[in-house]
Amino acid sequence: VQLQASGGGLVQAGGSLRLSCAASESTFSRYTVAWFRQAPGMDRKFVAAFKRNNSNGLYSDSVKGRFTISRDNARKTVYLQMNSLRPEDTAVYYCAADPSVISSNLASQTAYASWGQGTQVTVSS
């Protein structure tokens, strides 16, 4: 599946942004989807995931309570609503998808075969 991420930008600390990731395939509902981020000079890290048949998302501790992952299968799109943004949230955000992710691997980059191109989020203090 091809993924196209969008919605990044510059925001002040405490503000909000919503990222979108549009998929190319009509079978997108069968995919587990996730967001990762990579800050300058750092490794890419897990942010959130939404398994295809679950109603709740999985979140990293650093974003829990502030970010919400959701999906609209009719629109073939996954979203990341980011509230109460902090300067340390500054990063390039990537969406990822795969139809075969097991629960224990939701936060693992290697579990996802398809990746979007990334969208820059910058939070100013």
Coordinates of N, CA and C in Angstrom, one line a residue:
V1 N 0.8 -1.2 0.0 CA 0.0 0.0 0.0 C 0.9 1.2 0.0
Q2 N 0.5 2.3 -0.8 CA 1.2 3.5 -0.7 C 0.5 4.5 0.3
L3 N 1.4 5.2 1.0 CA 0.9 6.1 2.0 C 1.3 7.5 1.8
Q4 N 0.5 8.5 2.0 CA 0.8 9.9 1.8 C 0.4 10.7 3.1
A5 N 1.5 11.1 3.8 CA 1.3 11.8 5.1 C 1.2 13.3 4.8
S6 N 0.4 14.0 5.6 CA 0.2 15.5 5.5 C -0.2 16.0 6.8
G7 N -0.2 17.4 6.9 CA -0.8 18.0 8.1 C 0.3 18.6 9.0
G8 N 1.5 18.4 8.8 CA 2.5 19.0 9.6 C 2.6 20.5 9.5
G9 N 3.4 21.1 10.4 CA 3.6 22.5 10.3 C 4.3 23.1 11.5
L10 N 4.2 24.4 11.7 CA 4.8 25.1 12.8 C 3.7 25.5 13.8
V11 N 3.9 25.2 15.0 CA 2.9 25.5 16.0 C 3.6 25.9 17.3
Q12 N 2.9 26.7 18.1 CA 3.5 27.1 19.4 C 3.2 26.0 20.4
A13 N 4.0 26.0 21.4 CA 3.8 25.0 22.5 C 2.4 25.2 23.1
G14 N 1.8 24.1 23.4 CA 0.4 24.1 23.9 C -0.6 24.0 22.8
G15 N -0.2 24.2 21.6 CA -1.1 24.1 20.4 C -1.4 22.7 20.0
S16 N -2.2 22.6 18.9 CA -2.6 21.3 18.3 C -2.4 21.3 16.8
L17 N -2.2 20.0 16.4 CA -2.1 19.7 14.9 C -2.8 18.4 14.7
R18 N -3.3 18.2 13.5 CA -3.8 16.9 13.1 C -3.1 16.4 11.9
L19 N -2.4 15.3 12.0 CA -1.8 14.7 10.9 C -2.7 13.7 10.2
S20 N -2.6 13.6 8.9 CA -3.4 12.6 8.1 C -2.4 11.7 7.3
C21 N -2.9 10.5 7.1 CA -2.1 9.6 6.3 C -3.1 8.9 5.4
A22 N -3.1 9.2 4.1 CA -4.0 8.6 3.1 C -3.4 7.4 2.5
A23 N -4.2 6.3 2.4 CA -3.7 5.1 1.8 C -4.3 4.9 0.4
S24 N -3.6 4.1 -0.4 CA -4.0 3.9 -1.8 C -4.9 2.7 -2.0
E25 N -4.9 1.8 -1.1 CA -5.7 0.6 -1.3 C -7.0 0.5 -0.7
S26 N -8.0 -0.1 -1.4 CA -9.3 -0.2 -0.9 C -9.4 -1.2 0.3
T27 N -8.4 -2.1 0.4 CA -8.3 -3.0 1.5 C -7.6 -2.5 2.8
F28 N -7.5 -1.2 2.8 CA -6.8 -0.5 3.9 C -7.4 -0.9 5.3
S29 N -8.7 -1.2 5.4 CA -9.3 -1.6 6.6 C -8.6 -2.9 7.3
R30 N -7.9 -3.6 6.5 CA -7.3 -4.8 6.9 C -5.9 -4.6 7.5
Y31 N -5.4 -3.4 7.4 CA -4.1 -3.0 7.8 C -4.0 -2.5 9.3
T32 N -3.0 -2.9 10.0 CA -2.7 -2.2 11.2 C -1.9 -0.9 10.8
V33 N -2.2 0.2 11.5 CA -1.5 1.5 11.1 C -0.8 2.0 12.3
A34 N 0.2 2.8 12.1 CA 1.0 3.4 13.2 C 1.6 4.7 12.7
W35 N 2.0 5.5 13.7 CA 2.8 6.7 13.5 C 4.2 6.5 14.3
F36 N 5.2 6.9 13.6 CA 6.5 7.0 14.2 C 7.1 8.4 14.0
R37 N 8.1 8.8 14.7 CA 8.7 10.1 14.5 C 10.2 10.1 14.7
Q38 N 10.8 11.0 14.1 CA 12.3 11.1 14.1 C 12.7 12.5 14.3
A39 N 13.3 12.8 15.5 CA 13.8 14.1 15.8 C 15.2 14.2 15.2
P40 N 15.7 15.4 15.0 CA 17.0 15.6 14.4 C 18.1 14.9 15.3
G41 N 18.9 14.1 14.6 CA 20.0 13.4 15.3 C 19.6 12.3 16.1
M42 N 18.3 11.9 16.0 CA 17.8 10.8 16.9 C 17.3 9.7 16.0
D43 N 17.2 8.5 16.6 CA 16.6 7.4 15.9 C 15.0 7.6 15.8
R44 N 14.5 6.9 14.8 CA 13.0 7.0 14.7 C 12.4 6.2 15.8
K45 N 11.3 6.8 16.4 CA 10.7 6.1 17.5 C 9.2 6.0 17.3
F46 N 8.6 5.0 18.0 CA 7.2 4.7 18.0 C 6.4 5.8 18.7
V47 N 5.3 6.2 18.1 CA 4.4 7.2 18.7 C 3.0 6.5 19.0
A48 N 2.4 5.9 18.1 CA 1.0 5.3 18.3 C 0.7 4.3 17.2
A49 N -0.2 3.4 17.6 CA -0.6 2.4 16.6 C -2.1 2.1 16.8
F50 N -2.7 1.6 15.8 CA -4.1 1.3 15.8 C -4.3 0.0 15.1
K51 N -4.5 -1.1 15.8 CA -4.6 -2.4 15.2 C -6.0 -2.5 14.5
R52 N -6.1 -3.2 13.4 CA -7.2 -3.2 12.5 C -8.5 -3.6 13.2
N53 N -8.4 -4.5 14.2 CA -9.7 -5.0 14.7 C -9.8 -4.6 16.2
N54 N -9.1 -3.6 16.6 CA -9.3 -3.1 18.0 C -9.9 -1.7 18.0
S55 N -10.5 -1.3 19.0 CA -11.1 0.0 19.1 C -10.2 1.0 19.9
N56 N -9.1 0.5 20.5 CA -8.2 1.4 21.3 C -6.9 1.4 20.6
G57 N -6.2 2.6 20.7 CA -4.9 2.7 20.2 C -3.8 2.4 21.3
L58 N -2.6 2.1 20.8 CA -1.5 1.9 21.7 C -0.6 3.2 21.5
Y59 N -0.1 3.7 22.7 CA 0.7 4.9 22.6 C 2.0 4.8 23.4
S60 N 3.0 5.6 22.9 CA 4.2 5.7 23.7 C 3.9 6.5 25.0
D61 N 4.7 6.3 26.0 CA 4.4 7.0 27.2 C 4.6 8.5 27.1
S62 N 5.4 8.9 26.1 CA 5.7 10.4 26.0 C 4.5 11.1 25.3
V63 N 3.6 10.4 24.7 CA 2.4 11.1 24.1 C 1.1 10.7 24.7
K64 N 1.1 9.7 25.5 CA -0.2 9.2 26.1 C -0.9 10.3 26.8
G65 N -2.2 10.4 26.5 CA -3.0 11.5 27.1 C -3.0 12.8 26.3
R66 N -2.1 12.9 25.3 CA -2.1 14.1 24.5 C -2.4 13.9 23.0
F67 N -2.0 12.7 22.6 CA -2.2 12.3 21.2 C -3.3 11.3 21.1
T68 N -4.0 11.3 19.9 CA -5.0 10.3 19.7 C -4.9 9.8 18.2
I69 N -4.8 8.5 18.1 CA -4.7 7.9 16.7 C -6.2 7.4 16.4
S70 N -6.6 7.6 15.2 CA -7.9 7.2 14.7 C -7.8 6.8 13.2
R71 N -8.8 6.2 12.8 CA -8.8 5.9 11.3 C -10.3 6.0 10.8
D72 N -10.3 6.3 9.5 CA -11.6 6.3 8.8 C -11.4 5.4 7.6
N73 N -11.9 4.2 7.7 CA -11.6 3.2 6.7 C -12.3 3.6 5.4
A74 N -13.5 4.2 5.5 CA -14.2 4.7 4.2 C -13.3 5.6 3.4
R75 N -12.6 6.5 4.1 CA -11.7 7.4 3.5 C -10.3 6.9 3.3
K76 N -10.0 5.7 3.8 CA -8.7 5.1 3.7 C -7.6 6.0 4.3
T77 N -8.0 6.5 5.5 CA -7.1 7.5 6.1 C -6.9 7.2 7.6
V78 N -5.7 7.4 8.1 CA -5.5 7.4 9.5 C -5.0 8.7 10.0
Y79 N -5.4 9.1 11.2 CA -5.2 10.4 11.7 C -4.3 10.3 13.0
L80 N -3.6 11.4 13.3 CA -3.0 11.6 14.6 C -3.3 13.0 15.1
Q81 N -4.2 13.0 16.0 CA -4.6 14.3 16.6 C -3.6 14.6 17.8
M82 N -2.9 15.7 17.7 CA -1.8 16.0 18.6 C -2.2 17.3 19.4
N83 N -2.4 17.1 20.7 CA -2.8 18.3 21.5 C -1.7 18.5 22.5
S84 N -1.8 19.7 23.1 CA -0.8 20.1 24.2 C 0.6 19.8 23.7
L85 N 0.9 20.3 22.5 CA 2.2 20.0 21.9 C 3.4 20.7 22.7
R86 N 4.5 20.0 22.7 CA 5.7 20.5 23.4 C 6.8 20.6 22.4
P87 N 7.8 21.4 22.7 CA 9.0 21.5 21.8 C 9.6 20.2 21.6
E88 N 9.6 19.3 22.5 CA 10.2 17.9 22.3 C 9.4 17.0 21.4
D89 N 8.2 17.5 21.0 CA 7.5 16.8 20.0 C 8.0 17.1 18.6
T90 N 8.9 18.1 18.4 CA 9.4 18.4 17.1 C 10.1 17.3 16.5
A91 N 9.7 16.9 15.3 CA 10.2 15.7 14.6 C 9.6 15.6 13.2
V92 N 10.1 14.8 12.4 CA 9.4 14.3 11.2 C 8.6 13.1 11.6
Y93 N 7.3 13.2 11.2 CA 6.4 12.1 11.6 C 6.1 11.3 10.4
Y94 N 6.1 10.0 10.6 CA 5.9 9.0 9.5 C 4.7 8.1 9.9
C95 N 3.9 7.8 8.9 CA 2.9 6.8 9.1 C 3.4 5.5 8.4
A96 N 2.9 4.4 9.0 CA 3.3 3.1 8.5 C 2.0 2.2 8.6
A97 N 2.1 1.2 7.7 CA 1.0 0.2 7.7 C 1.4 -1.2 7.3
D98 N 0.7 -2.1 7.8 CA 1.0 -3.5 7.4 C -0.2 -4.4 7.8
P99 N -0.5 -5.4 7.0 CA -1.7 -6.2 7.3 C -1.4 -7.4 8.3
S100 N -0.1 -7.5 8.6 CA 0.2 -8.7 9.4 C 1.0 -8.5 10.7
V101 N 0.7 -7.3 11.3 CA 1.4 -7.0 12.6 C 0.7 -7.7 13.7
I102 N 1.5 -8.4 14.5 CA 1.0 -9.1 15.7 C 1.1 -8.1 16.9
S103 N 0.2 -8.3 17.9 CA 0.1 -7.3 19.0 C 1.4 -7.0 19.6
S104 N 2.2 -8.0 19.8 CA 3.5 -7.7 20.5 C 4.5 -6.9 19.7
N105 N 4.2 -6.7 18.5 CA 5.1 -6.0 17.6 C 4.6 -4.6 17.1
L106 N 3.5 -4.2 17.8 CA 2.9 -2.9 17.3 C 3.9 -1.7 17.3
A107 N 4.8 -1.7 18.2 CA 5.7 -0.6 18.4 C 7.0 -0.8 17.6
S108 N 7.1 -1.8 16.9 CA 8.4 -2.2 16.2 C 8.3 -1.7 14.8
Q109 N 9.4 -0.9 14.4 CA 9.4 -0.4 13.0 C 9.5 -1.5 12.0
T110 N 10.2 -2.6 12.3 CA 10.4 -3.7 11.4 C 9.1 -4.4 11.1
A111 N 8.1 -4.2 11.8 CA 6.8 -4.9 11.6 C 6.0 -4.3 10.5
Y112 N 6.4 -3.1 10.0 CA 5.6 -2.4 9.0 C 6.4 -2.4 7.7
A113 N 5.7 -2.8 6.6 CA 6.3 -2.9 5.3 C 6.1 -1.6 4.5
S114 N 5.0 -0.8 4.8 CA 4.7 0.3 4.0 C 4.9 1.6 4.9
W115 N 5.5 2.6 4.2 CA 5.8 3.9 5.0 C 5.4 5.0 4.1
G116 N 4.9 6.1 4.8 CA 4.7 7.4 4.1 C 6.0 8.1 4.0
Q117 N 6.0 9.3 3.4 CA 7.2 10.1 3.2 C 7.6 10.9 4.3
G118 N 6.7 11.1 5.3 CA 7.1 11.9 6.5 C 6.5 13.4 6.3
T119 N 6.2 13.9 7.4 CA 5.7 15.3 7.5 C 6.3 16.0 8.7
Q120 N 6.8 17.2 8.5 CA 7.6 17.9 9.6 C 6.6 18.6 10.5
V121 N 6.9 18.3 11.8 CA 6.1 19.0 12.9 C 7.2 19.8 13.7
T122 N 7.0 21.1 13.8 CA 7.9 21.9 14.6 C 7.1 22.7 15.7
V123 N 7.5 22.5 16.9 CA 6.8 23.1 18.0 C 7.7 24.2 18.7
S124 N 7.3 25.4 18.6 CA 8.2 26.5 19.2 C 7.8 26.7 20.6
S125 N 8.8 27.1 21.4 CA 8.6 27.4 22.8 C 8.2 28.8 23.1

